[in-house]
Short mmCIF file of C-alpha atoms in Angstrom, two decimals:
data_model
loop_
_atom_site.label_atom_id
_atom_site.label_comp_id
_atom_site.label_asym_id
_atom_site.label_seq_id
_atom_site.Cartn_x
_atom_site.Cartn_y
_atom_site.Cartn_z
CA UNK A 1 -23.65 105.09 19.57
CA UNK A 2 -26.30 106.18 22.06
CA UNK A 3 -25.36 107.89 25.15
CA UNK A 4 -26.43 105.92 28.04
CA UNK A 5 -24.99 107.79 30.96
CA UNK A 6 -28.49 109.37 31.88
CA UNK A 7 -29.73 106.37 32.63
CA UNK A 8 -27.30 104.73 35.00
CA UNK A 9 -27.07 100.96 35.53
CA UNK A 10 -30.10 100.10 38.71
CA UNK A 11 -28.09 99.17 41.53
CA UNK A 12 -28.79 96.11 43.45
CA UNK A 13 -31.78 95.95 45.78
CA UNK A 14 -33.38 93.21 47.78
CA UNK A 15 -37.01 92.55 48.17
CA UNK A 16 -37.37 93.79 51.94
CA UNK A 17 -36.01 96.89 50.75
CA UNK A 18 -38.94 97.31 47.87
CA UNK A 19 -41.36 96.26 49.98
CA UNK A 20 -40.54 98.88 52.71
CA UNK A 21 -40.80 101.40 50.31
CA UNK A 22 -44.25 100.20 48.89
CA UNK A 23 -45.32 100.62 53.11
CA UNK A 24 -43.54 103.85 53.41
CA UNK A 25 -45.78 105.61 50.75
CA UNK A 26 -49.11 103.65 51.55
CA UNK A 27 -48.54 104.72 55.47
CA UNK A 28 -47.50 108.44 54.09
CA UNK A 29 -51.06 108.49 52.38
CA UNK A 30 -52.88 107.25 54.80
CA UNK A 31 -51.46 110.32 57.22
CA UNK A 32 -52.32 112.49 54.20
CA UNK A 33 -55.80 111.10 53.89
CA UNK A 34 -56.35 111.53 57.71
CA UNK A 35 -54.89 115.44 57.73
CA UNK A 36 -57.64 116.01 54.90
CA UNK A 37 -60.19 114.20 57.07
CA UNK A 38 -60.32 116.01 59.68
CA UNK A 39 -61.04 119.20 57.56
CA UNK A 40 -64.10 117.82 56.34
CA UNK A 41 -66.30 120.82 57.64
CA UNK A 42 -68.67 123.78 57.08
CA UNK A 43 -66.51 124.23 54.31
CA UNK A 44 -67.19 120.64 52.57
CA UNK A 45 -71.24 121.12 53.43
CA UNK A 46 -71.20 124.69 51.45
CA UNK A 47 -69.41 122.77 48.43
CA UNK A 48 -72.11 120.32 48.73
CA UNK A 49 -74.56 122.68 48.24
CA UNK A 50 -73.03 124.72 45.77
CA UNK A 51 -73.33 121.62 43.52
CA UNK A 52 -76.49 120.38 44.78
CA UNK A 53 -77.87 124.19 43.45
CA UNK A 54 -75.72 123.53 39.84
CA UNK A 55 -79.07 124.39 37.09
CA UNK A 56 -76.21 122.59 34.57
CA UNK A 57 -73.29 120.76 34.60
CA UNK A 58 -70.26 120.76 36.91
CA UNK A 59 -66.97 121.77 34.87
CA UNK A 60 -63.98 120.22 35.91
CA UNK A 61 -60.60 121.98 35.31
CA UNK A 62 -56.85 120.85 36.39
CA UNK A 63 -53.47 120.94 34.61
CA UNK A 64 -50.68 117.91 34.66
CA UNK A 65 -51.56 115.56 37.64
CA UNK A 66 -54.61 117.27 38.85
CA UNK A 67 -55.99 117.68 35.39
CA UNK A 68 -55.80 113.77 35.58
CA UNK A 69 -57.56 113.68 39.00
CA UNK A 70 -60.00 116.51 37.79
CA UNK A 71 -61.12 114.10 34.99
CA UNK A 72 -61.60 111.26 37.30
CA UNK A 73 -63.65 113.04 39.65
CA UNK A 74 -65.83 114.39 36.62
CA UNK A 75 -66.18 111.08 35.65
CA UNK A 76 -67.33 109.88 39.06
CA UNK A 77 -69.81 113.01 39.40
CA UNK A 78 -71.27 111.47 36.26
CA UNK A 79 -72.32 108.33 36.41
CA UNK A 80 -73.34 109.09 40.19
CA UNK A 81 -76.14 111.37 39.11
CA UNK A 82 -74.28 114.63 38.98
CA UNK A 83 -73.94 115.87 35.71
CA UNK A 84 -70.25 116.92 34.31
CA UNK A 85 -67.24 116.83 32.15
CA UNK A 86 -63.55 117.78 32.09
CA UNK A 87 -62.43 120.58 30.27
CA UNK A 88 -58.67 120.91 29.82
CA UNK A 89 -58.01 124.38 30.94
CA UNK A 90 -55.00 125.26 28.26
CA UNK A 91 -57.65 124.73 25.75
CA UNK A 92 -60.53 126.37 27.22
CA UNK A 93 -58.17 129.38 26.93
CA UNK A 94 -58.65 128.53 23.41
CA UNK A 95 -62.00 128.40 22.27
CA UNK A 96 -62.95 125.64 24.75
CA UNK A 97 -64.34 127.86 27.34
CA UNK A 98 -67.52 128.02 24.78
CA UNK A 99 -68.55 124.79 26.76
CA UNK A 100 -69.36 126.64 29.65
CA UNK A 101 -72.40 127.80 30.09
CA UNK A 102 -73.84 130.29 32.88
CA UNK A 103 -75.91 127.61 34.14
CA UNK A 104 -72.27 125.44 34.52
CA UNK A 105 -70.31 125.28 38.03
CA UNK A 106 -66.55 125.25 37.91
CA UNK A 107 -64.66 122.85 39.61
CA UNK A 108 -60.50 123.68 39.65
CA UNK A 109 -58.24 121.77 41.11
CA UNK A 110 -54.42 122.83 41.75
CA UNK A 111 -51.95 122.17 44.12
CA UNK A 112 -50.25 124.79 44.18
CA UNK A 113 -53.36 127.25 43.24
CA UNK A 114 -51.47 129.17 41.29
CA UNK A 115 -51.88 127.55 37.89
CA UNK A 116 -51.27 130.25 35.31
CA UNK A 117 -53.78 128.54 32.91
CA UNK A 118 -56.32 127.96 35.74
CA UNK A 119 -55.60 131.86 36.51
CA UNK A 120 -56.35 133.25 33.39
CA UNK A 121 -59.94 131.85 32.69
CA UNK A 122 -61.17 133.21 36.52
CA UNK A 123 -61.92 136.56 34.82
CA UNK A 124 -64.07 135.15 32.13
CA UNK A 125 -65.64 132.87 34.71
CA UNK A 126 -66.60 135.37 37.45
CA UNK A 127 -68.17 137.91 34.21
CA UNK A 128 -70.52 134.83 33.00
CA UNK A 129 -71.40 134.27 36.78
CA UNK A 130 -70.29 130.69 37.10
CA UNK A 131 -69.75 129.03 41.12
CA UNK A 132 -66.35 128.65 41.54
CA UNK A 133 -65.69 125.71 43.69
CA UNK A 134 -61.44 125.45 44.15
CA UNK A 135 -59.00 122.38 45.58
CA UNK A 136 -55.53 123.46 46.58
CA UNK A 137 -53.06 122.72 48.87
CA UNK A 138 -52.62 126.14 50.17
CA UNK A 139 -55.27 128.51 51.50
CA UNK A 140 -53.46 131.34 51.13
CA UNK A 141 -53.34 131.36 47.14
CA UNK A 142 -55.00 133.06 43.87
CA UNK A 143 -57.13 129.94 43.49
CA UNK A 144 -58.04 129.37 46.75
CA UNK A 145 -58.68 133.22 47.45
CA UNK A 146 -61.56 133.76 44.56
CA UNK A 147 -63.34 130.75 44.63
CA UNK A 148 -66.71 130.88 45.74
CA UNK A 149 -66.08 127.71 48.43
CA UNK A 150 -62.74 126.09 48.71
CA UNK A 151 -61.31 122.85 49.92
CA UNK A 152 -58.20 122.32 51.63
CA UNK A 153 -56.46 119.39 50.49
CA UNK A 154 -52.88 120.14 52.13
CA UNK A 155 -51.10 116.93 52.97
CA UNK A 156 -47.93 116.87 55.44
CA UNK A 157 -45.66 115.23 52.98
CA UNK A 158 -45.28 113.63 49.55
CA UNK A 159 -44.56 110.44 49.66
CA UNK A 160 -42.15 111.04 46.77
CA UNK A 161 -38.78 111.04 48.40
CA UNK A 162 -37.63 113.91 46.39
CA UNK A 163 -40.59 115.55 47.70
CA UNK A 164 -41.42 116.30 43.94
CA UNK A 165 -43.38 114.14 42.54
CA UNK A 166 -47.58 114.85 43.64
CA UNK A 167 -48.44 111.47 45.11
CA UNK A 168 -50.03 112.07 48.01
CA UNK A 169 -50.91 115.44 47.31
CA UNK A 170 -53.17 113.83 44.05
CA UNK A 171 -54.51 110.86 46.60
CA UNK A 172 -55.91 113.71 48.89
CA UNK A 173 -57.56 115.14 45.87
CA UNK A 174 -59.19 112.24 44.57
CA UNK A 175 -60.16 110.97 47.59
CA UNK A 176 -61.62 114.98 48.31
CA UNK A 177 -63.53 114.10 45.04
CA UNK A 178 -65.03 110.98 45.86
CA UNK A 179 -66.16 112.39 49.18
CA UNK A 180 -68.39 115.19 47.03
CA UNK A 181 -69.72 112.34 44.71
CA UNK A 182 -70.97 110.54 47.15
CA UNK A 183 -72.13 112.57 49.81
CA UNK A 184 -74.20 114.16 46.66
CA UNK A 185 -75.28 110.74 45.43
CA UNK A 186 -76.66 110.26 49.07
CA UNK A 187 -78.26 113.78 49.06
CA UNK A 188 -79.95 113.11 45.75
CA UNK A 189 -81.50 109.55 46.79
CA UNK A 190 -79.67 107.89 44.12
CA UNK A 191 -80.16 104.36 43.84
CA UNK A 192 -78.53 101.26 41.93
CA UNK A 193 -81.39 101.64 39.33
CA UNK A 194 -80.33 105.06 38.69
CA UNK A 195 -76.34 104.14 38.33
CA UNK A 196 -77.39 101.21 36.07
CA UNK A 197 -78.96 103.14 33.39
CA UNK A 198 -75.24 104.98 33.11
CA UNK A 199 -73.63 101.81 32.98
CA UNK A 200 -75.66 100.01 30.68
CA UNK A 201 -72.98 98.45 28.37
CA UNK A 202 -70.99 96.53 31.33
CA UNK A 203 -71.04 94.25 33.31
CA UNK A 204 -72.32 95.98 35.95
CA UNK A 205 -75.43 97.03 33.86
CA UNK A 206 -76.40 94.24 33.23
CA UNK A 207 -76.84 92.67 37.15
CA UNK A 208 -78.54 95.81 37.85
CA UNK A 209 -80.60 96.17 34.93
CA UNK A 210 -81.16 92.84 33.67
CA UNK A 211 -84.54 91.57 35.19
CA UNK A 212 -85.72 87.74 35.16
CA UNK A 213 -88.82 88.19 32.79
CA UNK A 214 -85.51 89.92 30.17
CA UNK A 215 -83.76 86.43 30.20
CA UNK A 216 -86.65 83.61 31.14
CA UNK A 217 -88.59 81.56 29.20
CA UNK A 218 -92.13 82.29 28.62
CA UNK A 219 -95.65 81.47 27.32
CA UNK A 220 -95.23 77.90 24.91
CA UNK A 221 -91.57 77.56 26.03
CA UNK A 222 -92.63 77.05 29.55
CA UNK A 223 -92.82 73.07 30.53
CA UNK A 224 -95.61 72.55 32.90
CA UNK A 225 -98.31 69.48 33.42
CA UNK A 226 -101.08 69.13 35.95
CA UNK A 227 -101.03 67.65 39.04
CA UNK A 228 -103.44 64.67 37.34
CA UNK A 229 -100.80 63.78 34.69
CA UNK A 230 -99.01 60.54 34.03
CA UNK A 231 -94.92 60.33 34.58
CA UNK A 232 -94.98 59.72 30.80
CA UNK A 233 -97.02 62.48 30.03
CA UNK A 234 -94.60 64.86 32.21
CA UNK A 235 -91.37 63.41 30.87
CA UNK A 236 -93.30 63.86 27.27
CA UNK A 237 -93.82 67.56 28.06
CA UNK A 238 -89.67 67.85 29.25
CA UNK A 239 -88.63 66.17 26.17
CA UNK A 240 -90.40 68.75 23.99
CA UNK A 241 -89.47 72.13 26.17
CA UNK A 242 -86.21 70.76 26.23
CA UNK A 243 -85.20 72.72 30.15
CA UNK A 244 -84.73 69.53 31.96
CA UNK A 245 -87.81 70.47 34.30
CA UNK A 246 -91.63 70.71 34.19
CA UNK A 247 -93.46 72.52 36.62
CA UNK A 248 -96.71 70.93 38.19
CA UNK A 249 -99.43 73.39 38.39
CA UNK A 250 -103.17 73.55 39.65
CA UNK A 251 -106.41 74.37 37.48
CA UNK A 252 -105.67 78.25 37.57
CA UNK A 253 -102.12 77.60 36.72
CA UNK A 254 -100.81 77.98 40.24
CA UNK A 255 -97.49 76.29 41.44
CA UNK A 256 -97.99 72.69 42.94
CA UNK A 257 -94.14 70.90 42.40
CA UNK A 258 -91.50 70.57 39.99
CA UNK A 259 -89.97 67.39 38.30
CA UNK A 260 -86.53 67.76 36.85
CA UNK A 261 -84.21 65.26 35.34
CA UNK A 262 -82.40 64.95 39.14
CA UNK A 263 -86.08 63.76 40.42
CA UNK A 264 -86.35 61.47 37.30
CA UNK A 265 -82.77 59.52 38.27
CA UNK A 266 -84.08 59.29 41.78
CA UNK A 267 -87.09 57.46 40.65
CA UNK A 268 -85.59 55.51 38.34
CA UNK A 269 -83.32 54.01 41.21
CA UNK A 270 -86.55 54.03 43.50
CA UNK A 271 -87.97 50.07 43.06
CA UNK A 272 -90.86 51.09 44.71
CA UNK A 273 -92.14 53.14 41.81
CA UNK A 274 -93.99 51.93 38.78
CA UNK A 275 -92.60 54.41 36.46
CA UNK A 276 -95.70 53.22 34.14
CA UNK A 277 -98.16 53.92 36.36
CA UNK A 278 -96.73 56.56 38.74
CA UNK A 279 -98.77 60.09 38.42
CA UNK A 280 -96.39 63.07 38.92
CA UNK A 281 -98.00 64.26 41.66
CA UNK A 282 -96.70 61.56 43.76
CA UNK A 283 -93.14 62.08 42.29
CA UNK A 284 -92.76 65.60 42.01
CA UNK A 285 -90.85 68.17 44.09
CA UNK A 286 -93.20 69.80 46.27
CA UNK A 287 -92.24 73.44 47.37
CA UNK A 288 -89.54 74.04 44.76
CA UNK A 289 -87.43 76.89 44.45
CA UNK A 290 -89.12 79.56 42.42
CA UNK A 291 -88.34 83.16 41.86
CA UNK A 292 -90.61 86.32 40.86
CA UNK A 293 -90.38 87.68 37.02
CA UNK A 294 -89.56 91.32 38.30
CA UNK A 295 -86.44 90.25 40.41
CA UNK A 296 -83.13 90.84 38.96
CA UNK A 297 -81.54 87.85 36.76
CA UNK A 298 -78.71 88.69 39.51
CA UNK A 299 -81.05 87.58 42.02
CA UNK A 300 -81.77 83.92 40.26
CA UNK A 301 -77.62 83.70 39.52
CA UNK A 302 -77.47 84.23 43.54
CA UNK A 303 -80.09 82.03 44.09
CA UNK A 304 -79.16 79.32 42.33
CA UNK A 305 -75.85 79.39 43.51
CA UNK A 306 -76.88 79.26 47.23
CA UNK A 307 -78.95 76.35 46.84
CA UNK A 308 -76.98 74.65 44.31
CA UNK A 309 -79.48 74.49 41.66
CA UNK A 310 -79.52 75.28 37.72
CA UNK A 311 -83.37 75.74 37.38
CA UNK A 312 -85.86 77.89 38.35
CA UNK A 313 -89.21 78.50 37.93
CA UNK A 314 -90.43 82.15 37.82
CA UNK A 315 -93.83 83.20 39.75
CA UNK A 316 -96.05 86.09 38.94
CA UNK A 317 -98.05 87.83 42.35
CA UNK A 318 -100.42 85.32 42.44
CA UNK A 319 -97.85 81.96 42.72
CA UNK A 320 -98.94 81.83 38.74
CA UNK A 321 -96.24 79.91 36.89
CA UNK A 322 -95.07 82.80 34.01
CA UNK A 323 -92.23 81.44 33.02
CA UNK A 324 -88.74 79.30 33.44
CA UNK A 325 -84.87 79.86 33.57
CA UNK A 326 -81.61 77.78 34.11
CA UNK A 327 -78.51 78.76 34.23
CA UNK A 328 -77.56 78.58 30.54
CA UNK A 329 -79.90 81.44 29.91
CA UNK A 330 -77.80 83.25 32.52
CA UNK A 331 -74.59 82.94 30.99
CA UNK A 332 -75.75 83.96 27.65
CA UNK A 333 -77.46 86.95 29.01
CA UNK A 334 -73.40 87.23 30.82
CA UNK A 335 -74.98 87.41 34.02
CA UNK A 336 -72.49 84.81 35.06
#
């Protein structure tokens, strides 16, 4: 029979008490945050720069919880224009330090900063020449004594009870590490262009990468009449394009109106109009909605949603009509 008596029975507890504790930690994180706030210095700029003058890739290194921040922040470094990768430092012991080059800066991150396996690669990394950029919670330790630049990410207290556990201690660091990424992203003009083009396979990608002329309809597909045609002849010319709309254009193919299957309901109830005689210039939409082909397919979603519409048509420089979208050709594209 298995022993149980590790694991002893959860005593009662009410909701108020949970819910304190959930407060206590956030509010013991926040003072954590602050503390590491206020150190952001002549200290933080130099790390900055140390980066900013990386010819290769910045190497991140952390064992147990701060090897899990350390991957984080590598990951945030990355797709915020800073080149770099996590390299588990046990390994690198191991053969894995062959992914550093001289060009590489080292990022380590320990708490304590006196990680054996952090320890042991510092000789290896001052002979190739690598900038050693540290984390730790004490200033006073191996780590934080041969790194090139170092961070202090002290914290008064975990918010683990047992004072154990790294909670706020790891919060500090991460937080430490989004504070590089983005003061570098800011230094390096990125833009949302740039962070698109590493995101291209989500969701995010695609709003910022995804431009109308990608999605729209274009050349034959387009619906558009003249300003001289019949009612007929522009509900002939919807029919066939099949986009519920026709756009009304001039001699050089300018933008005059728009007729959609809303206007054609409207003058269908209108007794005034002899649907059999009526030219679409005098049932048209005049000053419709339009959109240019370089805008973002975000931009039309937005749009349309604002002005609680499902078409659009899409103008070139010159008011040109180039093409048309609605909001089906959104949602397959998974703007939407």
């Amino acid at each position: 029979m298995a022993d149980n008596t590790a694991f002893p029975a959860t005593p009662s507890i009410d909701d108020a008490t949970l819910a304190a504790s959930g407060r206590r930690v956030l509010a013991t994180e926040a003072r954590g945050l602050e503390a590491v706030s206020d150190r952001i210095n002549g200290d933080f700029s130099r790390a900055c720069r140390l980066l900013l003058a990386c010819r290769g890739r910045v190497v991140c290194i952390g064992m147990g919880k701060s090897g899990h921040v350390a991957r984080k922040i590598a990951a945030t470094l990355a797709s915020t224009g800073t080149p770099a990768f996590y390299v588990h430092p046990g390994e690198a012991g191991h053969g894995d330090l062959g992914m550093i080059t001289d060009a590489d800066a080292v990022l380590a991150l320990s708490y304590s900063g006196e990680s054996d396996e952090i320890l042991t690669l510092l000789p290896v990394l001052k002979r190739q020449g690598n900038p050693l950029l540290a984390m730790t919670g004490r200033t006073q330790s191996t780590l934080a004594r041969e790194a090139d630049v170092h961070l202090d990410v002290s914290v008064p207290a975990e918010a683990c009870p047992l004072h154990l556990a790294p909670t706020s201690s790891t919060t500090a660091s991460m937080a430490m590490g989004d504070a590089l990424a983005v003061a570098l992203l800011e230094a390096r003009g990125f833009t949302a262009d740039d962070f698109a083009r590493s995101h291209p396979a989500g969701a995010l990608g695609r709003r910022l990468l995804l431009h109308i002329r990608d999605v729209m309809h274009a050349d034959d597909e387009v619906p558009m009449v003249s300003a001289e045609a019949s009612l007929a002849d522009a509900l002939m010319e919807m029919s066939r394009k099949r986009l519920g709309m026709t756009a009304i254009v001039d001699a050089d193919g300018r933008l005059l109106g728009m007729y959609t299957d809303g206007d054609l309901r409207r003058t269908l109830a209108d007794p005034a109009i002899d649907v059999h005689r009526a030219r679409i210039a005098d049932v048209m939409t005049r000053s419709p909605v339009a959109i240019d082909a370089d805008a973002l397919a975000s931009e039309a979603a937005r749009l349309m949603e604002d002005r609680k519409i499902t078409m659009l048509v899409v103008l070139d420089s010159g008011r040109r009509v180039v093409g048309a979208l609605n909001i089906h050709d959104l949602l397959r594209a998974r703007v939407v």
